[in-house]
mmCIF file of C-alpha atoms and ligand atoms in Angstrom:
data_model
loop_
_atom_site.group_PDB
_atom_site.id
_atom_site.type_symbol
_atom_site.label_atom_id
_atom_site.label_comp_id
_atom_site.label_asym_id
_atom_site.label_seq_id
_atom_site.Cartn_x
_atom_site.Cartn_y
_atom_site.Cartn_z
ATOM 1 C CA MET A 1 103.142 100.528 97.343
ATOM 2 C CA GLU A 2 100.070 100.128 95.249
ATOM 3 C CA LYS A 3 100.247 96.979 93.319
ATOM 4 C CA VAL A 4 99.827 97.120 89.612
ATOM 5 C CA LEU A 5 99.004 93.676 88.216
ATOM 6 C CA LEU A 6 99.465 93.720 84.493
ATOM 7 C CA LEU A 7 97.856 90.808 82.858
ATOM 8 C CA LEU A 8 100.163 90.114 80.024
ATOM 9 C CA ALA A 9 97.378 88.823 77.907
ATOM 10 C CA GLY A 10 97.426 92.572 77.130
ATOM 11 C CA VAL A 11 94.170 94.047 78.230
ATOM 12 C CA SER A 12 93.327 93.907 81.850
ATOM 13 C CA VAL A 13 94.888 95.920 84.485
ATOM 14 C CA LEU A 14 94.135 95.092 88.121
ATOM 15 C CA TYR A 15 95.099 96.929 91.240
ATOM 16 C CA ALA A 16 95.983 94.717 94.168
ATOM 17 C CA LEU A 17 96.980 95.372 97.773
ATOM 18 C CA ASP A 18 100.186 97.066 99.070
ATOM 19 C CA ASN A 19 103.018 94.651 99.458
ATOM 20 C CA GLY A 20 103.600 95.845 103.062
ATOM 21 C CA LEU A 21 107.338 96.174 102.537
ATOM 22 C CA GLY A 22 109.738 99.147 103.017
ATOM 23 C CA ARG A 23 107.314 101.066 105.342
ATOM 24 C CA THR A 24 110.459 102.797 106.528
ATOM 25 C CA PRO A 25 113.668 102.917 104.260
ATOM 26 C CA PRO A 26 115.192 99.479 104.194
ATOM 27 C CA MET A 27 118.436 98.949 105.989
ATOM 28 C CA GLY A 28 121.177 96.401 105.331
ATOM 29 C CA TRP A 29 124.360 95.699 103.448
ATOM 30 C CA ASN A 30 125.278 95.487 99.712
ATOM 31 C CA SER A 31 128.584 94.181 98.290
ATOM 32 C CA TRP A 32 128.821 96.474 95.207
ATOM 33 C CA GLU A 33 130.624 99.715 96.332
ATOM 34 C CA ARG A 34 133.274 98.007 98.289
ATOM 35 C CA PHE A 35 133.804 94.764 96.635
ATOM 36 C CA ARG A 36 132.634 95.370 92.987
ATOM 37 C CA CYS A 37 132.995 92.596 90.438
ATOM 38 C CA ASN A 38 135.855 90.830 92.073
ATOM 39 C CA VAL A 39 135.509 87.293 90.768
ATOM 40 C CA ASP A 40 139.090 86.176 91.412
ATOM 41 C CA CYS A 41 138.581 83.729 94.291
ATOM 42 C CA ASP A 42 141.749 81.905 93.392
ATOM 43 C CA ASN A 43 144.016 84.875 94.261
ATOM 44 C CA ASP A 44 141.677 86.942 96.503
ATOM 45 C CA PRO A 45 139.482 84.393 98.333
ATOM 46 C CA GLU A 46 138.777 86.870 101.232
ATOM 47 C CA ASN A 47 137.253 89.546 99.052
ATOM 48 C CA CYS A 48 135.777 87.953 96.002
ATOM 49 C CA ILE A 49 132.094 87.749 95.178
ATOM 50 C CA GLY A 50 131.242 84.396 96.508
ATOM 51 C CA GLU A 51 129.203 82.695 99.162
ATOM 52 C CA LYS A 52 131.826 83.028 101.883
ATOM 53 C CA LEU A 53 131.826 86.860 101.624
ATOM 54 C CA TYR A 54 128.073 87.073 102.108
ATOM 55 C CA MET A 55 128.112 84.457 104.942
ATOM 56 C CA GLN A 56 130.864 86.460 106.671
ATOM 57 C CA MET A 57 129.025 89.661 106.315
ATOM 58 C CA ALA A 58 125.732 88.062 107.743
ATOM 59 C CA ASP A 59 127.933 86.760 110.651
ATOM 60 C CA ARG A 60 129.140 90.306 111.403
ATOM 61 C CA MET A 61 125.790 91.933 111.030
ATOM 62 C CA ALA A 62 124.342 89.415 113.556
ATOM 63 C CA ALA A 63 127.191 89.445 115.974
ATOM 64 C CA ASP A 64 128.432 93.061 115.917
ATOM 65 C CA GLY A 65 125.369 94.960 116.591
ATOM 66 C CA TYR A 66 124.242 95.932 113.136
ATOM 67 C CA LYS A 67 121.186 93.695 113.061
ATOM 68 C CA ASP A 68 120.152 94.938 116.602
ATOM 69 C CA ALA A 69 120.342 98.499 115.223
ATOM 70 C CA GLY A 70 117.969 97.594 112.252
ATOM 71 C CA TYR A 71 120.342 96.578 109.495
ATOM 72 C CA GLU A 72 118.599 93.338 107.965
ATOM 73 C CA TYR A 73 119.112 92.892 104.272
ATOM 74 C CA VAL A 74 122.349 91.151 102.984
ATOM 75 C CA ASN A 75 122.326 92.237 99.317
ATOM 76 C CA VAL A 76 124.190 90.226 96.796
ATOM 77 C CA ASP A 77 124.999 92.573 93.793
ATOM 78 C CA ASP A 78 126.319 91.954 90.328
ATOM 79 C CA CYS A 79 128.696 89.159 89.284
ATOM 80 C CA TRP A 80 127.243 86.353 91.333
ATOM 81 C CA MET A 81 125.920 84.416 88.193
ATOM 82 C CA ALA A 82 127.353 81.785 85.930
ATOM 83 C CA LYS A 83 127.896 83.219 82.520
ATOM 84 C CA GLU A 84 125.108 81.156 81.030
ATOM 85 C CA ARG A 85 121.654 80.126 82.151
ATOM 86 C CA GLY A 86 121.081 76.485 82.811
ATOM 87 C CA PRO A 87 119.537 74.043 80.285
ATOM 88 C CA ASP A 88 116.184 74.641 81.819
ATOM 89 C CA GLY A 89 116.540 78.422 81.246
ATOM 90 C CA LYS A 90 116.993 79.209 84.874
ATOM 91 C CA LEU A 91 119.586 81.465 86.302
ATOM 92 C CA GLN A 92 122.431 79.747 88.145
ATOM 93 C CA ALA A 93 125.137 81.021 90.452
ATOM 94 C CA ASP A 94 128.628 80.612 89.587
ATOM 95 C CA PRO A 95 129.300 77.118 90.663
ATOM 96 C CA LYS A 96 132.959 77.678 91.797
ATOM 97 C CA ARG A 97 132.213 80.851 93.882
ATOM 98 C CA PHE A 98 128.828 79.694 95.245
ATOM 99 C CA PRO A 99 129.336 75.938 95.609
ATOM 100 C CA SER A 100 126.518 75.501 97.918
ATOM 101 C CA GLY A 101 124.045 77.461 95.677
ATOM 102 C CA MET A 102 121.814 80.450 96.175
ATOM 103 C CA LYS A 103 119.096 78.558 98.104
ATOM 104 C CA ALA A 104 121.666 77.458 100.760
ATOM 105 C CA LEU A 105 123.100 81.048 100.904
ATOM 106 C CA GLY A 106 119.568 82.394 101.574
ATOM 107 C CA ASP A 107 119.020 79.711 104.193
ATOM 108 C CA TYR A 108 122.222 80.721 105.884
ATOM 109 C CA ILE A 109 121.281 84.372 105.906
ATOM 110 C CA HIS A 110 117.799 83.582 107.186
ATOM 111 C CA SER A 111 119.292 81.400 109.931
ATOM 112 C CA LYS A 112 120.990 84.642 111.366
ATOM 113 C CA GLY A 113 117.555 86.305 111.404
ATOM 114 C CA LEU A 114 118.582 88.468 108.257
ATOM 115 C CA LYS A 115 116.962 88.891 104.893
ATOM 116 C CA PHE A 116 118.473 87.911 101.441
ATOM 117 C CA GLY A 117 118.756 90.344 98.568
ATOM 118 C CA ILE A 118 119.838 89.704 95.016
ATOM 119 C CA TYR A 119 120.635 91.637 91.836
ATOM 120 C CA GLU A 120 119.434 91.221 88.301
ATOM 121 C CA ASP A 121 118.953 93.382 85.286
ATOM 122 C CA PHE A 122 116.023 94.460 83.205
ATOM 123 C CA GLY A 123 117.901 94.176 79.840
ATOM 124 C CA THR A 124 119.737 91.376 78.055
ATOM 125 C CA GLN A 125 122.900 91.451 80.333
ATOM 126 C CA THR A 126 123.727 92.819 83.827
ATOM 127 C CA CYS A 127 126.010 95.858 83.752
ATOM 128 C CA GLY A 128 128.810 93.318 84.559
ATOM 129 C CA GLY A 129 128.020 91.223 81.600
ATOM 130 C CA PHE A 130 125.971 88.363 83.093
ATOM 131 C CA PRO A 131 122.714 86.977 81.830
ATOM 132 C CA GLY A 132 119.846 89.630 82.130
ATOM 133 C CA SER A 133 116.149 89.043 82.715
ATOM 134 C CA LYS A 134 114.927 90.194 79.393
ATOM 135 C CA PHE A 135 112.536 87.434 78.109
ATOM 136 C CA PHE A 136 112.994 85.502 81.395
ATOM 137 C CA MET A 137 111.275 87.711 83.957
ATOM 138 C CA GLU A 138 108.544 85.299 85.094
ATOM 139 C CA THR A 139 111.097 82.365 85.367
ATOM 140 C CA ASP A 140 113.593 84.672 87.321
ATOM 141 C CA ALA A 141 110.987 85.966 89.591
ATOM 142 C CA GLN A 142 110.020 82.488 90.440
ATOM 143 C CA THR A 143 113.593 81.193 90.813
ATOM 144 C CA PHE A 144 114.330 84.052 93.371
ATOM 145 C CA ALA A 145 111.209 83.258 95.274
ATOM 146 C CA ASP A 146 112.336 79.440 95.389
ATOM 147 C CA TRP A 147 115.593 80.634 96.685
ATOM 148 C CA GLY A 148 114.000 82.641 99.481
ATOM 149 C CA VAL A 149 114.988 86.005 98.125
ATOM 150 C CA ASP A 150 113.598 89.000 100.058
ATOM 151 C CA LEU A 151 114.803 91.896 97.872
ATOM 152 C CA LEU A 152 115.394 92.291 94.153
ATOM 153 C CA LYS A 153 117.542 95.076 92.825
ATOM 154 C CA LEU A 154 116.597 95.238 89.158
ATOM 155 C CA ASP A 155 119.186 97.279 87.178
ATOM 156 C CA GLY A 156 118.804 98.665 83.705
ATOM 157 C CA CYS A 157 122.089 98.047 81.723
ATOM 158 C CA TYR A 158 121.582 96.692 78.035
ATOM 159 C CA SER A 159 118.090 97.692 77.741
ATOM 160 C CA ASN A 160 115.992 100.427 76.002
ATOM 161 C CA ILE A 161 114.739 103.040 78.446
ATOM 162 C CA GLU A 162 111.382 103.114 76.392
ATOM 163 C CA ASP A 163 110.661 99.565 77.574
ATOM 164 C CA MET A 164 111.121 100.382 81.218
ATOM 165 C CA THR A 165 107.709 102.202 81.848
ATOM 166 C CA SER A 166 105.892 99.007 81.002
ATOM 167 C CA GLY A 167 108.648 96.549 81.862
ATOM 168 C CA TYR A 168 109.502 97.304 85.387
ATOM 169 C CA PRO A 169 105.859 97.027 86.555
ATOM 170 C CA ILE A 170 105.810 93.574 84.732
ATOM 171 C CA MET A 171 108.591 92.339 86.958
ATOM 172 C CA GLU A 172 106.626 93.655 89.901
ATOM 173 C CA PHE A 173 103.641 91.693 88.762
ATOM 174 C CA PHE A 174 105.729 88.558 88.506
ATOM 175 C CA LEU A 175 107.276 89.041 91.902
ATOM 176 C CA ASN A 176 103.875 89.556 93.275
ATOM 177 C CA LYS A 177 102.511 86.405 91.629
ATOM 178 C CA THR A 178 105.180 84.243 93.389
ATOM 179 C CA GLY A 179 103.354 84.948 96.620
ATOM 180 C CA ARG A 180 106.576 85.732 98.391
ATOM 181 C CA PRO A 181 107.041 89.258 99.768
ATOM 182 C CA ILE A 182 110.056 90.595 97.847
ATOM 183 C CA LEU A 183 111.063 94.136 98.208
ATOM 184 C CA TYR A 184 111.540 95.655 94.767
ATOM 185 C CA SER A 185 114.339 98.058 93.975
ATOM 186 C CA CYS A 186 114.341 99.814 90.640
ATOM 187 C CA SER A 187 117.111 101.464 88.751
ATOM 188 C CA TRP A 188 114.561 102.644 86.205
ATOM 189 C CA PRO A 189 114.757 106.462 87.003
ATOM 190 C CA ALA A 190 118.546 106.434 87.190
ATOM 191 C CA TYR A 191 118.559 105.367 83.595
ATOM 192 C CA PHE A 192 116.055 108.096 82.567
ATOM 193 C CA VAL A 193 118.238 110.682 84.352
ATOM 194 C CA ALA A 194 121.331 109.338 82.532
ATOM 195 C CA TYR A 195 119.536 109.936 79.234
ATOM 196 C CA LYS A 196 118.505 113.414 80.528
ATOM 197 C CA LYS A 197 114.738 112.489 80.581
ATOM 198 C CA ILE A 198 112.658 113.325 83.464
ATOM 199 C CA PRO A 199 111.217 110.152 85.031
ATOM 200 C CA ASP A 200 107.559 109.740 85.855
ATOM 201 C CA TYR A 201 108.019 109.335 89.582
ATOM 202 C CA LYS A 202 104.363 108.629 90.340
ATOM 203 C CA ALA A 203 104.327 105.651 88.146
ATOM 204 C CA ILE A 204 107.712 104.405 89.631
ATOM 205 C CA ALA A 205 106.485 104.821 93.269
ATOM 206 C CA LYS A 206 103.431 102.659 92.280
ATOM 207 C CA SER A 207 105.582 99.729 91.378
ATOM 208 C CA CYS A 208 108.833 99.997 93.300
ATOM 209 C CA ASN A 209 109.589 100.125 97.046
ATOM 210 C CA ILE A 210 112.863 101.959 96.400
ATOM 211 C CA TRP A 211 114.574 103.409 93.271
ATOM 212 C CA ARG A 212 117.925 104.723 92.269
ATOM 213 C CA ASN A 213 117.675 108.247 90.959
ATOM 214 C CA TYR A 214 121.149 109.010 90.053
ATOM 215 C CA ASP A 215 124.648 107.809 89.221
ATOM 216 C CA ASP A 216 126.653 105.247 91.315
ATOM 217 C CA ILE A 217 128.261 106.486 94.469
ATOM 218 C CA GLN A 218 132.111 106.158 94.619
ATOM 219 C CA ASP A 219 134.345 106.145 97.558
ATOM 220 C CA SER A 220 134.844 109.953 97.756
ATOM 221 C CA TRP A 221 133.394 113.194 99.337
ATOM 222 C CA ASP A 222 133.071 114.579 95.765
ATOM 223 C CA SER A 223 130.685 111.806 95.027
ATOM 224 C CA VAL A 224 128.643 112.259 98.152
ATOM 225 C CA THR A 225 128.259 115.917 97.514
ATOM 226 C CA GLU A 226 127.393 115.318 93.798
ATOM 227 C CA ILE A 227 124.537 113.130 94.927
ATOM 228 C CA VAL A 228 123.345 115.584 97.619
ATOM 229 C CA ASN A 229 123.494 118.385 95.187
ATOM 230 C CA TYR A 230 121.469 116.314 92.666
ATOM 231 C CA TYR A 231 118.855 115.561 95.403
ATOM 232 C CA ALA A 232 118.671 119.184 96.469
ATOM 233 C CA LYS A 233 117.428 120.006 92.876
ATOM 234 C CA ASN A 234 114.661 117.455 93.220
ATOM 235 C CA GLU A 235 114.169 117.343 89.482
ATOM 236 C CA GLY A 236 110.998 115.654 88.738
ATOM 237 C CA ASN A 237 109.598 116.057 92.247
ATOM 238 C CA PHE A 238 110.765 112.684 93.517
ATOM 239 C CA PHE A 239 110.601 113.634 97.047
ATOM 240 C CA GLU A 240 106.885 114.345 96.790
ATOM 241 C CA VAL A 241 106.108 110.648 96.022
ATOM 242 C CA ALA A 242 108.305 109.275 98.729
ATOM 243 C CA GLY A 243 106.610 107.765 101.826
ATOM 244 C CA PRO A 244 106.051 104.514 103.549
ATOM 245 C CA GLY A 245 106.562 101.782 101.059
ATOM 246 C CA SER A 246 108.286 104.074 98.552
ATOM 247 C CA PHE A 247 111.717 105.793 98.888
ATOM 248 C CA ASN A 248 114.326 107.410 96.846
ATOM 249 C CA ASP A 249 117.679 105.670 96.933
ATOM 250 C CA PRO A 250 120.736 107.899 96.624
ATOM 251 C CA ASP A 251 122.891 104.714 96.784
ATOM 252 C CA MET A 252 124.975 102.972 99.327
ATOM 253 C CA LEU A 253 126.654 104.251 102.504
ATOM 254 C CA ILE A 254 130.426 104.311 102.022
ATOM 255 C CA ILE A 255 131.111 104.922 105.739
ATOM 256 C CA GLY A 256 134.003 102.567 107.001
ATOM 257 C CA ASN A 257 135.840 102.628 103.582
ATOM 258 C CA PHE A 258 138.763 104.691 102.355
ATOM 259 C CA GLY A 259 137.421 107.885 100.986
ATOM 260 C CA LEU A 260 135.780 109.927 103.901
ATOM 261 C CA SER A 261 137.152 111.784 106.847
ATOM 262 C CA ARG A 262 135.389 111.638 110.222
ATOM 263 C CA ASP A 263 133.353 114.597 109.418
ATOM 264 C CA GLN A 264 132.346 113.411 105.967
ATOM 265 C CA GLN A 265 131.273 110.218 107.360
ATOM 266 C CA ARG A 266 128.954 111.863 109.773
ATOM 267 C CA ALA A 267 127.750 114.078 106.904
ATOM 268 C CA GLN A 268 126.788 111.210 104.746
ATOM 269 C CA MET A 269 125.033 109.443 107.459
ATOM 270 C CA ALA A 270 123.162 112.747 108.442
ATOM 271 C CA MET A 271 122.043 113.475 104.852
ATOM 272 C CA TRP A 272 120.913 109.888 104.295
ATOM 273 C CA ALA A 273 118.809 110.172 107.486
ATOM 274 C CA ILE A 274 117.344 113.469 106.308
ATOM 275 C CA MET A 275 116.504 112.274 102.824
ATOM 276 C CA ALA A 276 114.876 109.047 104.139
ATOM 277 C CA ALA A 277 117.164 107.079 102.107
ATOM 278 C CA PRO A 278 117.772 103.249 102.424
ATOM 279 C CA LEU A 279 120.798 102.710 104.704
ATOM 280 C CA LEU A 280 122.676 100.113 102.766
ATOM 281 C CA MET A 281 126.260 99.798 104.025
ATOM 282 C CA SER A 282 128.915 98.836 101.626
ATOM 283 C CA ALA A 283 131.944 98.314 103.610
ATOM 284 C CA ASP A 284 133.977 95.615 104.896
ATOM 285 C CA LEU A 285 132.247 94.789 108.348
ATOM 286 C CA ARG A 286 135.178 92.512 109.133
ATOM 287 C CA LYS A 287 137.439 95.424 109.348
ATOM 288 C CA MET A 288 135.392 98.315 110.566
ATOM 289 C CA ASP A 289 137.141 100.983 112.824
ATOM 290 C CA PRO A 290 135.284 101.799 115.843
ATOM 291 C CA TYR A 291 134.441 105.393 114.703
ATOM 292 C CA SER A 292 132.815 104.398 111.605
ATOM 293 C CA LYS A 293 130.883 101.681 113.357
ATOM 294 C CA SER A 294 129.634 104.189 115.970
ATOM 295 C CA ILE A 295 128.338 106.333 113.125
ATOM 296 C CA LEU A 296 126.536 103.539 111.435
ATOM 297 C CA LEU A 297 125.136 102.210 114.783
ATOM 298 C CA ASN A 298 124.198 105.696 116.199
ATOM 299 C CA LYS A 299 120.538 105.009 117.343
ATOM 300 C CA ASP A 300 119.352 108.608 117.179
ATOM 301 C CA VAL A 301 120.520 109.044 113.556
ATOM 302 C CA ILE A 302 118.815 105.826 112.667
ATOM 303 C CA ALA A 303 115.742 106.809 114.389
ATOM 304 C CA ILE A 304 115.506 109.952 112.282
ATOM 305 C CA ASN A 305 116.048 107.898 109.120
ATOM 306 C CA GLN A 306 113.461 105.360 110.292
ATOM 307 C CA ASP A 307 110.946 107.914 111.424
ATOM 308 C CA PRO A 308 107.403 106.207 111.066
ATOM 309 C CA MET A 309 105.910 109.096 109.046
ATOM 310 C CA GLY A 310 108.376 108.359 106.233
ATOM 311 C CA GLN A 311 108.391 111.902 105.022
ATOM 312 C CA PRO A 312 111.779 112.846 103.564
ATOM 313 C CA GLY A 313 113.481 116.124 104.132
ATOM 314 C CA SER A 314 114.087 118.868 101.608
ATOM 315 C CA ILE A 315 116.550 121.670 101.344
ATOM 316 C CA ILE A 316 115.189 124.828 102.623
ATOM 317 C CA LEU A 317 118.284 127.180 102.402
ATOM 318 C CA ASP A 318 121.306 127.101 99.989
ATOM 319 C CA MET A 319 123.946 129.784 100.662
ATOM 320 C CA ASN A 320 127.594 129.795 99.909
ATOM 321 C CA GLN A 321 128.498 126.148 100.542
ATOM 322 C CA ILE A 322 126.074 125.911 103.351
ATOM 323 C CA GLN A 323 122.949 123.978 102.919
ATOM 324 C CA ILE A 324 120.153 123.656 105.392
ATOM 325 C CA TRP A 325 117.901 120.597 105.101
ATOM 326 C CA PHE A 326 114.738 120.091 107.083
ATOM 327 C CA ARG A 327 112.777 116.831 107.746
ATOM 328 C CA PRO A 328 109.533 116.576 109.761
ATOM 329 C CA VAL A 329 109.643 113.766 112.356
ATOM 330 C CA MET A 330 107.714 112.511 115.195
ATOM 331 C CA PRO A 331 106.616 113.633 117.746
ATOM 332 C CA LYS A 332 104.204 115.856 115.864
ATOM 333 C CA GLY A 333 105.575 119.331 114.970
ATOM 334 C CA SER A 334 109.258 118.047 115.633
ATOM 335 C CA ALA A 335 111.946 118.146 113.040
ATOM 336 C CA ALA A 336 115.436 117.083 112.154
ATOM 337 C CA PHE A 337 117.715 119.531 110.491
ATOM 338 C CA ALA A 338 120.871 119.384 108.953
ATOM 339 C CA VAL A 339 123.362 122.280 108.411
ATOM 340 C CA LEU A 340 125.779 120.908 105.891
ATOM 341 C CA TYR A 341 128.974 122.716 105.041
ATOM 342 C CA THR A 342 130.297 121.355 101.784
ATOM 343 C CA GLY A 343 133.296 123.708 101.548
ATOM 344 C CA SER A 344 136.892 123.043 102.652
ATOM 345 C CA TYR A 345 137.965 126.431 103.825
ATOM 346 C CA GLY A 346 140.069 125.124 106.927
ATOM 347 C CA THR A 347 138.231 126.487 109.780
ATOM 348 C CA PRO A 348 134.841 125.587 111.283
ATOM 349 C CA GLU A 349 132.084 127.914 110.140
ATOM 350 C CA LYS A 350 130.276 129.535 113.067
ATOM 351 C CA LEU A 351 126.747 130.477 112.305
ATOM 352 C CA SER A 352 124.122 132.230 114.329
ATOM 353 C CA LEU A 353 120.751 131.303 112.743
ATOM 354 C CA LYS A 354 117.164 132.268 113.557
ATOM 355 C CA CYS A 355 115.239 129.162 114.452
ATOM 356 C CA GLU A 356 112.638 129.909 111.883
ATOM 357 C CA THR A 357 115.339 129.651 109.199
ATOM 358 C CA LEU A 358 115.937 126.129 110.320
ATOM 359 C CA GLY A 359 112.209 125.369 109.813
ATOM 360 C CA MET A 360 111.265 125.727 113.491
ATOM 361 C CA VAL A 361 108.181 127.786 112.845
ATOM 362 C CA GLY A 362 105.824 126.426 115.592
ATOM 363 C CA SER A 363 104.684 128.854 118.332
ATOM 364 C CA GLY A 364 105.329 126.284 121.123
ATOM 365 C CA GLY A 365 109.097 126.222 121.318
ATOM 366 C CA TYR A 366 111.634 123.408 120.796
ATOM 367 C CA ASN A 367 114.102 121.357 122.744
ATOM 368 C CA VAL A 368 117.125 121.033 120.406
ATOM 369 C CA THR A 369 119.774 118.319 120.648
ATOM 370 C CA GLU A 370 122.865 117.729 118.518
ATOM 371 C CA VAL A 371 122.250 114.227 117.499
ATOM 372 C CA PHE A 372 125.684 112.569 116.977
ATOM 373 C CA ASP A 373 127.070 113.405 120.330
ATOM 374 C CA GLY A 374 123.601 113.559 121.987
ATOM 375 C CA ARG A 375 124.332 117.111 123.347
ATOM 376 C CA TYR A 376 121.459 119.119 124.550
ATOM 377 C CA VAL A 377 121.731 122.504 123.010
ATOM 378 C CA GLY A 378 118.924 124.387 124.622
ATOM 379 C CA MET A 379 115.167 125.243 124.421
ATOM 380 C CA PHE A 380 114.378 127.797 121.547
ATOM 381 C CA LYS A 381 111.416 129.726 120.299
ATOM 382 C CA SER A 382 111.125 130.349 116.584
ATOM 383 C CA ALA A 383 112.269 133.909 116.890
ATOM 384 C CA ASP A 384 115.408 133.004 118.910
ATOM 385 C CA ASN A 385 118.862 132.606 117.363
ATOM 386 C CA ILE A 386 120.826 129.366 117.669
ATOM 387 C CA ASN A 387 124.596 129.289 117.461
ATOM 388 C CA ILE A 388 125.815 126.263 115.336
ATOM 389 C CA THR A 389 129.460 125.377 114.373
ATOM 390 C CA VAL A 390 130.106 123.213 111.412
ATOM 391 C CA ASN A 391 133.384 121.724 110.441
ATOM 392 C CA PRO A 392 134.718 121.921 106.851
ATOM 393 C CA SER A 393 133.026 119.163 104.865
ATOM 394 C CA GLY A 394 130.914 118.391 107.814
ATOM 395 C CA VAL A 395 127.474 118.535 109.273
ATOM 396 C CA PHE A 396 125.615 119.668 112.173
ATOM 397 C CA LEU A 397 122.635 117.412 112.633
ATOM 398 C CA GLY A 398 120.006 118.627 114.997
ATOM 399 C CA LYS A 399 116.743 117.270 116.348
ATOM 400 C CA ALA A 400 114.146 119.778 117.487
ATOM 401 C CA VAL A 401 111.480 118.172 119.652
ATOM 402 C CA TYR A 402 108.372 120.385 119.395
ATOM 403 C CA LEU A 403 106.872 121.319 122.938
ATOM 404 C CA GLY A 404 103.679 122.928 121.778
ATOM 405 C CA ASN A 405 101.669 119.647 121.541
HETATM 406 C C1 GLA B 501 125.142 99.648 88.076
HETATM 407 C C2 GLA B 501 124.514 99.944 89.418
HETATM 408 C C3 GLA B 501 125.402 99.666 90.522
HETATM 409 C C4 GLA B 501 125.853 98.186 90.574
HETATM 410 C C5 GLA B 501 126.564 97.944 89.219
HETATM 411 C C6 GLA B 501 126.846 96.408 89.053
HETATM 412 O O1 GLA B 501 126.307 100.451 87.824
HETATM 413 O O2 GLA B 501 124.093 101.288 89.337
HETATM 414 O O3 GLA B 501 124.730 99.865 91.702
HETATM 415 O O4 GLA B 501 124.868 97.334 90.709
HETATM 416 O O5 GLA B 501 125.713 98.195 88.127
HETATM 417 O O6 GLA B 501 127.318 96.116 87.817
#
């Protein structure tokens, strides 16, 4: 990410160094999709937004293999704050739900070898109605740095989108000024899209490590496909600006919750890997079933997501509820490809596809593996046909290692 330092005196604009963060899509956990704005710790102490929830998730991440697989951020989302700022103008956590305070929570998360993420809003209030950062950006950036925050998600409720183009970079300037590396997640483009305006993704990629493009994910297959279909359109060319330090964020992984079948969970994981999306789980890690956990921890899918080139995939074929996506990965000339069947017509689709159609156009041949089960499919040349079976609302995720180097 190229740093834009806006000097608020109004005139000078400096360019500083890259913040070095998010060279591959960030991985972690976020409370929002699964736990929402549940502030009722009296009646629902296990699931309410409070320090206990985040400490328990940090425990699970460290002990159950998530951290070892690469998941590192524990992100507090909305509804963590007290309804008012303190007398000094600083944000404060809700004292009842976070009795030890945010610095202590950050210390706990760090003691597990994990990173601490937090949520604020660019406008006057957060989407949940808590104090926003408008008029307090410098104070808030410093408060977060003092608490040991490693990631800031800056939402855009209760603000004017006209202010975002100059305002989001200003928060980035203040984060930078604290001297603490803080990965910056911007909801800026999602609000432009909501108002049917095309975001300036080049500007966004200069200031933000990750950015939300579209609506919030919900716990359903419809929601997953709506997001994937939006990304397929690539309106505003957002994939072109993505790369190390800057990634599109199609929102959280809902794997391990209530809404997706087994195939649909694989499909979400595969598509998030192909799109080079942040892998931010939002599920109850205390109650994960082994299947969902195995999807989230699958090393070969994660390796595609975390490919060091950081080049996102794109859709190369869209036909009758079958989408083919292609992502270049290392070693050079190799690719990951997803054949996604969004339909629900009972029976698996049997396809015979020319390898060229899947993006395997090199002359040197490819070793193809099905990624989730690690099943070797065979060696193929670009003119060969490959037989692929895809379940309804499911995916075939393939890795094609180029043999021509
Ligand atoms: C917005 C964001 C969500 C979540 C909520 C919190 O809707 O897009 O991801 O942060 O606000 O209120």
